[in-house]
XYZ file of N, CA, C and O in Angstrom:
448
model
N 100.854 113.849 74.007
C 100.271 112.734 74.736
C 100.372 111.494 73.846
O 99.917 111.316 72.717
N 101.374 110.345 74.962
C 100.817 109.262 73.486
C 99.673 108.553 73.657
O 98.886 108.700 74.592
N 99.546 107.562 72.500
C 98.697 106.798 72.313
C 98.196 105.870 74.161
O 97.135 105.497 74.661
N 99.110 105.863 74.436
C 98.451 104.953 75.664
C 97.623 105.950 77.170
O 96.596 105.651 77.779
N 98.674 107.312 77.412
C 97.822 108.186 77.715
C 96.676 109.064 77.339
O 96.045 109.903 77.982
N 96.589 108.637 76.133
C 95.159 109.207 75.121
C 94.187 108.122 76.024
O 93.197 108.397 76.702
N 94.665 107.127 75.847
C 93.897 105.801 76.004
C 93.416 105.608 77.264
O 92.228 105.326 77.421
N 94.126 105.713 78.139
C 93.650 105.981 79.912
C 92.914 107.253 80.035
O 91.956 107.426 80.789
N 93.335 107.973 79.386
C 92.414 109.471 79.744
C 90.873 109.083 79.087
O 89.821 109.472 79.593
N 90.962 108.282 77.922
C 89.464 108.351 77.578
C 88.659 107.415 78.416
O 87.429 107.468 78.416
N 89.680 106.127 79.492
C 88.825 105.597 80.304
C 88.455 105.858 81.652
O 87.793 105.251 82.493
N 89.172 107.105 81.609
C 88.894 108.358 82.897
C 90.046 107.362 83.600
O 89.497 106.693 84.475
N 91.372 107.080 83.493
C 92.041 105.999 84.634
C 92.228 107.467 85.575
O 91.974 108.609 85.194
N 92.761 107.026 86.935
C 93.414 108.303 87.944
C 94.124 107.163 88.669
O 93.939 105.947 88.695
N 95.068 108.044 89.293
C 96.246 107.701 89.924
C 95.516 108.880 91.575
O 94.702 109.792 91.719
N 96.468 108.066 92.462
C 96.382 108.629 93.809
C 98.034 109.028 94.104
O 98.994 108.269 93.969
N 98.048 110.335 94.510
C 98.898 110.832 95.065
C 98.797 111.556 96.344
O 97.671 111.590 96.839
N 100.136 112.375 97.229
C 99.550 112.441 98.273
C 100.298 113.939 98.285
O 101.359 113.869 97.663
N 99.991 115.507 98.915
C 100.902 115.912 98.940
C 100.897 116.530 100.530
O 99.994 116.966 101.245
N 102.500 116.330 100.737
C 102.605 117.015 102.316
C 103.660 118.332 102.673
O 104.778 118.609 102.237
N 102.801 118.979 103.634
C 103.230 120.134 104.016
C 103.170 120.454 105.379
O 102.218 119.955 105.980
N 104.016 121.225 106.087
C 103.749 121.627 106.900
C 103.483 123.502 107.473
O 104.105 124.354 106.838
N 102.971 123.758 108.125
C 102.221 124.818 108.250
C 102.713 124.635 109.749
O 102.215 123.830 110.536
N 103.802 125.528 110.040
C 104.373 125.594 111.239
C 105.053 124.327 111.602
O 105.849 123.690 110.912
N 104.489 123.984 113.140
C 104.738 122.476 113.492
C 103.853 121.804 113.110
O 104.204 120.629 113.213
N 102.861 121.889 112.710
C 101.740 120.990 111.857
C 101.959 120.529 111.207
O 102.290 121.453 110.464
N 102.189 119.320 110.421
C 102.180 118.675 109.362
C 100.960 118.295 108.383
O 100.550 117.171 108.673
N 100.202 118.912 107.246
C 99.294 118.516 106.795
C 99.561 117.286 105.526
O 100.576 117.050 104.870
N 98.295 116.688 105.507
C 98.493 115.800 104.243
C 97.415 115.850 103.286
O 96.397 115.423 103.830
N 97.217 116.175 102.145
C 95.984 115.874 101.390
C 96.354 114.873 100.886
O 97.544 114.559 100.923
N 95.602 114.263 100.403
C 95.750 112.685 99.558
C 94.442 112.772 97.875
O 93.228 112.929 97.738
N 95.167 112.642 97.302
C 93.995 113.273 95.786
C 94.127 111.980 94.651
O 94.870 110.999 94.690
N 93.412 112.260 93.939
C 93.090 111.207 92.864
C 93.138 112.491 91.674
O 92.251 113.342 91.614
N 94.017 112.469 90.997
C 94.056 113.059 89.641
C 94.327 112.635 88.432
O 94.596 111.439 88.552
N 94.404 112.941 87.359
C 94.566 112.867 86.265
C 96.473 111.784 86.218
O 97.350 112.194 86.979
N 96.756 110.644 85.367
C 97.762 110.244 85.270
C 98.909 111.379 84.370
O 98.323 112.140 83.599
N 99.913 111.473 84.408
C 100.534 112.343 83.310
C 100.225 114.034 83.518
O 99.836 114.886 82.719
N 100.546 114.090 84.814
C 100.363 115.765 85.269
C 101.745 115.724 85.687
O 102.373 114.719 86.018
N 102.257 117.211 85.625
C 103.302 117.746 86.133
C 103.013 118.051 87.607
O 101.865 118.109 88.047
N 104.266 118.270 88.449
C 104.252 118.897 89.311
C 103.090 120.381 89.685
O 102.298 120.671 90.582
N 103.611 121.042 88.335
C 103.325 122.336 88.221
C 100.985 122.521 87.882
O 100.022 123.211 88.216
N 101.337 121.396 87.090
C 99.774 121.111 86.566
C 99.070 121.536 87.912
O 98.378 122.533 88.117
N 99.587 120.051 89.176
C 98.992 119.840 90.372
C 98.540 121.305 90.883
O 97.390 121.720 90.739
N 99.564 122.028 91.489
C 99.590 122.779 92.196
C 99.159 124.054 92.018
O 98.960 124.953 92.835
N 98.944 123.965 89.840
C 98.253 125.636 89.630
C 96.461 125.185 90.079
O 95.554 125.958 90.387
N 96.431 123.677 89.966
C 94.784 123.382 90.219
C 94.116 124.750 91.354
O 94.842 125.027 92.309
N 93.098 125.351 91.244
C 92.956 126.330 92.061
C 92.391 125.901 93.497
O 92.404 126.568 94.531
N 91.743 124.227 93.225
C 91.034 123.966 94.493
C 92.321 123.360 95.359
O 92.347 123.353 96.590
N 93.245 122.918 94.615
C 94.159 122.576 95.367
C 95.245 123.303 96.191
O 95.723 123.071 97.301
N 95.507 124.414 95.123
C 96.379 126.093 95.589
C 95.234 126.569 97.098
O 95.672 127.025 98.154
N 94.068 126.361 96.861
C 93.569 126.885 98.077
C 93.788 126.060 99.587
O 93.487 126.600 100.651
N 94.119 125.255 99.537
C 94.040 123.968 100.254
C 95.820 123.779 100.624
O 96.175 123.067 101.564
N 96.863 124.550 99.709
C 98.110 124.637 100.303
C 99.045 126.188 101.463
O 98.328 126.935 102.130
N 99.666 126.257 101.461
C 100.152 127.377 102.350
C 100.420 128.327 101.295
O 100.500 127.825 100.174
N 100.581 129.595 101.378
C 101.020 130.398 99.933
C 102.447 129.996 99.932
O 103.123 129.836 100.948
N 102.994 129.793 98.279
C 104.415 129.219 98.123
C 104.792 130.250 96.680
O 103.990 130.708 95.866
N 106.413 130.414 96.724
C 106.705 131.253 96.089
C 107.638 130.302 95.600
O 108.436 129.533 96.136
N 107.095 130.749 93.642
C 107.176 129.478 92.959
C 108.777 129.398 92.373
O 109.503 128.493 91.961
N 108.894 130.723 92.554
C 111.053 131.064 92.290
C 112.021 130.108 93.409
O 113.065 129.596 93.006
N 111.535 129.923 94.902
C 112.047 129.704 95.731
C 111.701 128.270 96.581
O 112.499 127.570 97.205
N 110.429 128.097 96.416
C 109.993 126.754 96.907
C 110.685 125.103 96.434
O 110.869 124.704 95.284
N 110.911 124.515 97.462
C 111.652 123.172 96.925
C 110.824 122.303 97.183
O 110.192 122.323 98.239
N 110.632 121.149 96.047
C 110.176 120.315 95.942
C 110.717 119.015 96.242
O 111.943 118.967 96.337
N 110.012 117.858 96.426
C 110.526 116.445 96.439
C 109.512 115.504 96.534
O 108.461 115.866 97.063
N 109.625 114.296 96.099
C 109.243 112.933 95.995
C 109.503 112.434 96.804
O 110.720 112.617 96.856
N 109.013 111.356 98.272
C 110.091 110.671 98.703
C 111.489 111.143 99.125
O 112.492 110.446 99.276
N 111.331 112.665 99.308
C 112.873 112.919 100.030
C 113.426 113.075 98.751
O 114.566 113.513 98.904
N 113.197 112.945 97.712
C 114.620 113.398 96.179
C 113.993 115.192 95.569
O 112.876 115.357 95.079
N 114.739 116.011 95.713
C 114.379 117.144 95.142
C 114.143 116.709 93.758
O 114.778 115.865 93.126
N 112.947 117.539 93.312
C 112.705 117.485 92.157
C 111.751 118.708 91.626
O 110.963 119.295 92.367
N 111.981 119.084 89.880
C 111.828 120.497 89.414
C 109.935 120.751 89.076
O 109.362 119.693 88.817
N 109.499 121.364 89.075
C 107.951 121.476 88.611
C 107.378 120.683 87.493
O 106.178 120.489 87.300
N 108.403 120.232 86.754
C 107.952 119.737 85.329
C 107.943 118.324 85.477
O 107.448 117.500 84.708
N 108.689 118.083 86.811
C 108.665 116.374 86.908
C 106.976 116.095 86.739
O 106.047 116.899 86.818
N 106.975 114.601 86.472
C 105.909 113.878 86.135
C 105.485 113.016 87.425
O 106.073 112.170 88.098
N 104.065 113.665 87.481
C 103.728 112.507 88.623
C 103.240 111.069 88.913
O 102.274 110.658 88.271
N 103.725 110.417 89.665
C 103.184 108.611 88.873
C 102.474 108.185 90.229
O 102.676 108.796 91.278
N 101.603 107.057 90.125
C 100.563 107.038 91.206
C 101.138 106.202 92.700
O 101.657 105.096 92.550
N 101.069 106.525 93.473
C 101.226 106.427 94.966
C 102.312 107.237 95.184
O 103.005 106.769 96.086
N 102.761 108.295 94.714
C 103.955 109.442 94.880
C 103.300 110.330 96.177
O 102.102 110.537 96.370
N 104.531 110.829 97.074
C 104.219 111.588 97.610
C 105.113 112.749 97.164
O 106.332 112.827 97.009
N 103.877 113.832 96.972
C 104.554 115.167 96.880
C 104.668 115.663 98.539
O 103.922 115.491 99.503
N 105.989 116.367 98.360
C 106.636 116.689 99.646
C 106.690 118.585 99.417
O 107.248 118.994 98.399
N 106.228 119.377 100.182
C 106.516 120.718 100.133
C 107.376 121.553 101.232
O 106.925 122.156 102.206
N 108.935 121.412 100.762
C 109.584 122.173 101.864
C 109.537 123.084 102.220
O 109.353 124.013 101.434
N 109.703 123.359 103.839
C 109.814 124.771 104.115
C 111.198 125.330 104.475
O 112.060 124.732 105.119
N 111.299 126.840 103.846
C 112.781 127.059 104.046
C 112.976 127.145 105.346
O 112.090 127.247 106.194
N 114.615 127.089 105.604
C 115.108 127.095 106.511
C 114.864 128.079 107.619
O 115.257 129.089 107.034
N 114.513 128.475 108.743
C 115.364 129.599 109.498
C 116.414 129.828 110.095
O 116.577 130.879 110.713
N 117.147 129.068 110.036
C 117.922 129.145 110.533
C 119.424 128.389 110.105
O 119.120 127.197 110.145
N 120.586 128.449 109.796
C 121.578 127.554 109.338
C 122.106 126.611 110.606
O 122.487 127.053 111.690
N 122.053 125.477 110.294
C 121.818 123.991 110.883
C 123.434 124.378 111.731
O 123.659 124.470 112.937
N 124.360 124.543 110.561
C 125.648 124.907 111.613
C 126.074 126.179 112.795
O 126.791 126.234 113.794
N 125.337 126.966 112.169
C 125.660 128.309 112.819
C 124.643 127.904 114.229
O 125.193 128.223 115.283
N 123.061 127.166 114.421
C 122.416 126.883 115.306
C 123.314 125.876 116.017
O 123.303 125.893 117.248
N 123.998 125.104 115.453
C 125.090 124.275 116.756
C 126.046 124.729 117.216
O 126.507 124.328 118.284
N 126.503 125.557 116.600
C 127.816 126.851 117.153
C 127.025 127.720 118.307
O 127.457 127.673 119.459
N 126.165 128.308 118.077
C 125.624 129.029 119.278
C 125.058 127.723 120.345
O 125.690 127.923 121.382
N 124.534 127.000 120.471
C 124.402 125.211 121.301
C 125.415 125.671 121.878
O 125.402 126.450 122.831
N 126.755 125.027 121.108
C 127.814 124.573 121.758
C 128.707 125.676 122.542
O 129.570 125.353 123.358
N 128.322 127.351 122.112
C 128.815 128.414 123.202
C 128.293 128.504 124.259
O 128.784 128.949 125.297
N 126.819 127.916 124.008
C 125.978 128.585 125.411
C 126.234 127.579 126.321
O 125.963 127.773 127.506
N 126.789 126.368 125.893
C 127.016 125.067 126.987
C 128.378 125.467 127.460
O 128.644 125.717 128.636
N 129.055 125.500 126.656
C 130.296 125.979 127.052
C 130.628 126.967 128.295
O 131.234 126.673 129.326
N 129.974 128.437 127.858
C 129.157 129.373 129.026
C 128.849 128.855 130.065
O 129.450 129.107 131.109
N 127.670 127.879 129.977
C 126.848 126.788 131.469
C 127.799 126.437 132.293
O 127.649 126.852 133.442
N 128.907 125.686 132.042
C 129.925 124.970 132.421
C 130.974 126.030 132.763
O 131.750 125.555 133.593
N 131.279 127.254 132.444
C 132.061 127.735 133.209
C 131.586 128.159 134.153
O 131.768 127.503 135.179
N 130.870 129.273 134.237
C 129.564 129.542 135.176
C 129.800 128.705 136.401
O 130.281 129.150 137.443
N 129.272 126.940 136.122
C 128.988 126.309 137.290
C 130.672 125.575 137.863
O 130.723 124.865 138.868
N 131.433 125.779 137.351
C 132.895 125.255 137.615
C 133.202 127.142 138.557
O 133.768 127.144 139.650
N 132.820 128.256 138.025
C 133.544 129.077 139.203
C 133.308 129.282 140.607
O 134.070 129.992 141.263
């Protein structure tokens, strides 16, 4: 820690961050005031805060700022939004390939 985060920590400074998730089609948001000079990882082992997120598996879960992936150790700075992705179900191309058969299908169908 340097000298200047020694220095804010002894005047209790906090930063506001926000983090968002979604939980199905829900989108949740907490919005927190913590400590300046926390990691990603700091945030999220907090236990009141782990209770308050979806269970996430810490090998596989992707992170981001603002839409930029980023690793657990990043540093958080104040008005950041932490972003918590959820994986995919499905592959984005293979879901427009089946789209574009079943229309395809529709249209013969109504042409015989």
């Amino acid at each position: 820690m340097d000298s200047k985060t020694q220095f804010e920590a002894a005047l209790g400074k906090r930063i506001n961050i926000q983090i968002c998730f979604a939980i199905g089609a829900d989108v949740q948001t907490l919005e927190l005031e913590i400590a300046p000079n926390l990691s990603i990882q700091n945030v999220l082992d907090d236990s009141i805060i782990s209770q308050q997120l979806p269970p996430l598996s810490r090998e596989n879960v992707k992170l981001g700022i603002f839409g930029k992936i980023k690793s657990m150790d990043a540093e958080l700075r104040d008005g950041d939004r932490l972003e918590i992705y959820q994986p995919l179900l499905a592959q984005p191309m293979e879901s427009r390939r089946r789209r574009a058969k079943k229309q395809l299908n529709t249209r013969q169908i109504k042409t015989s």
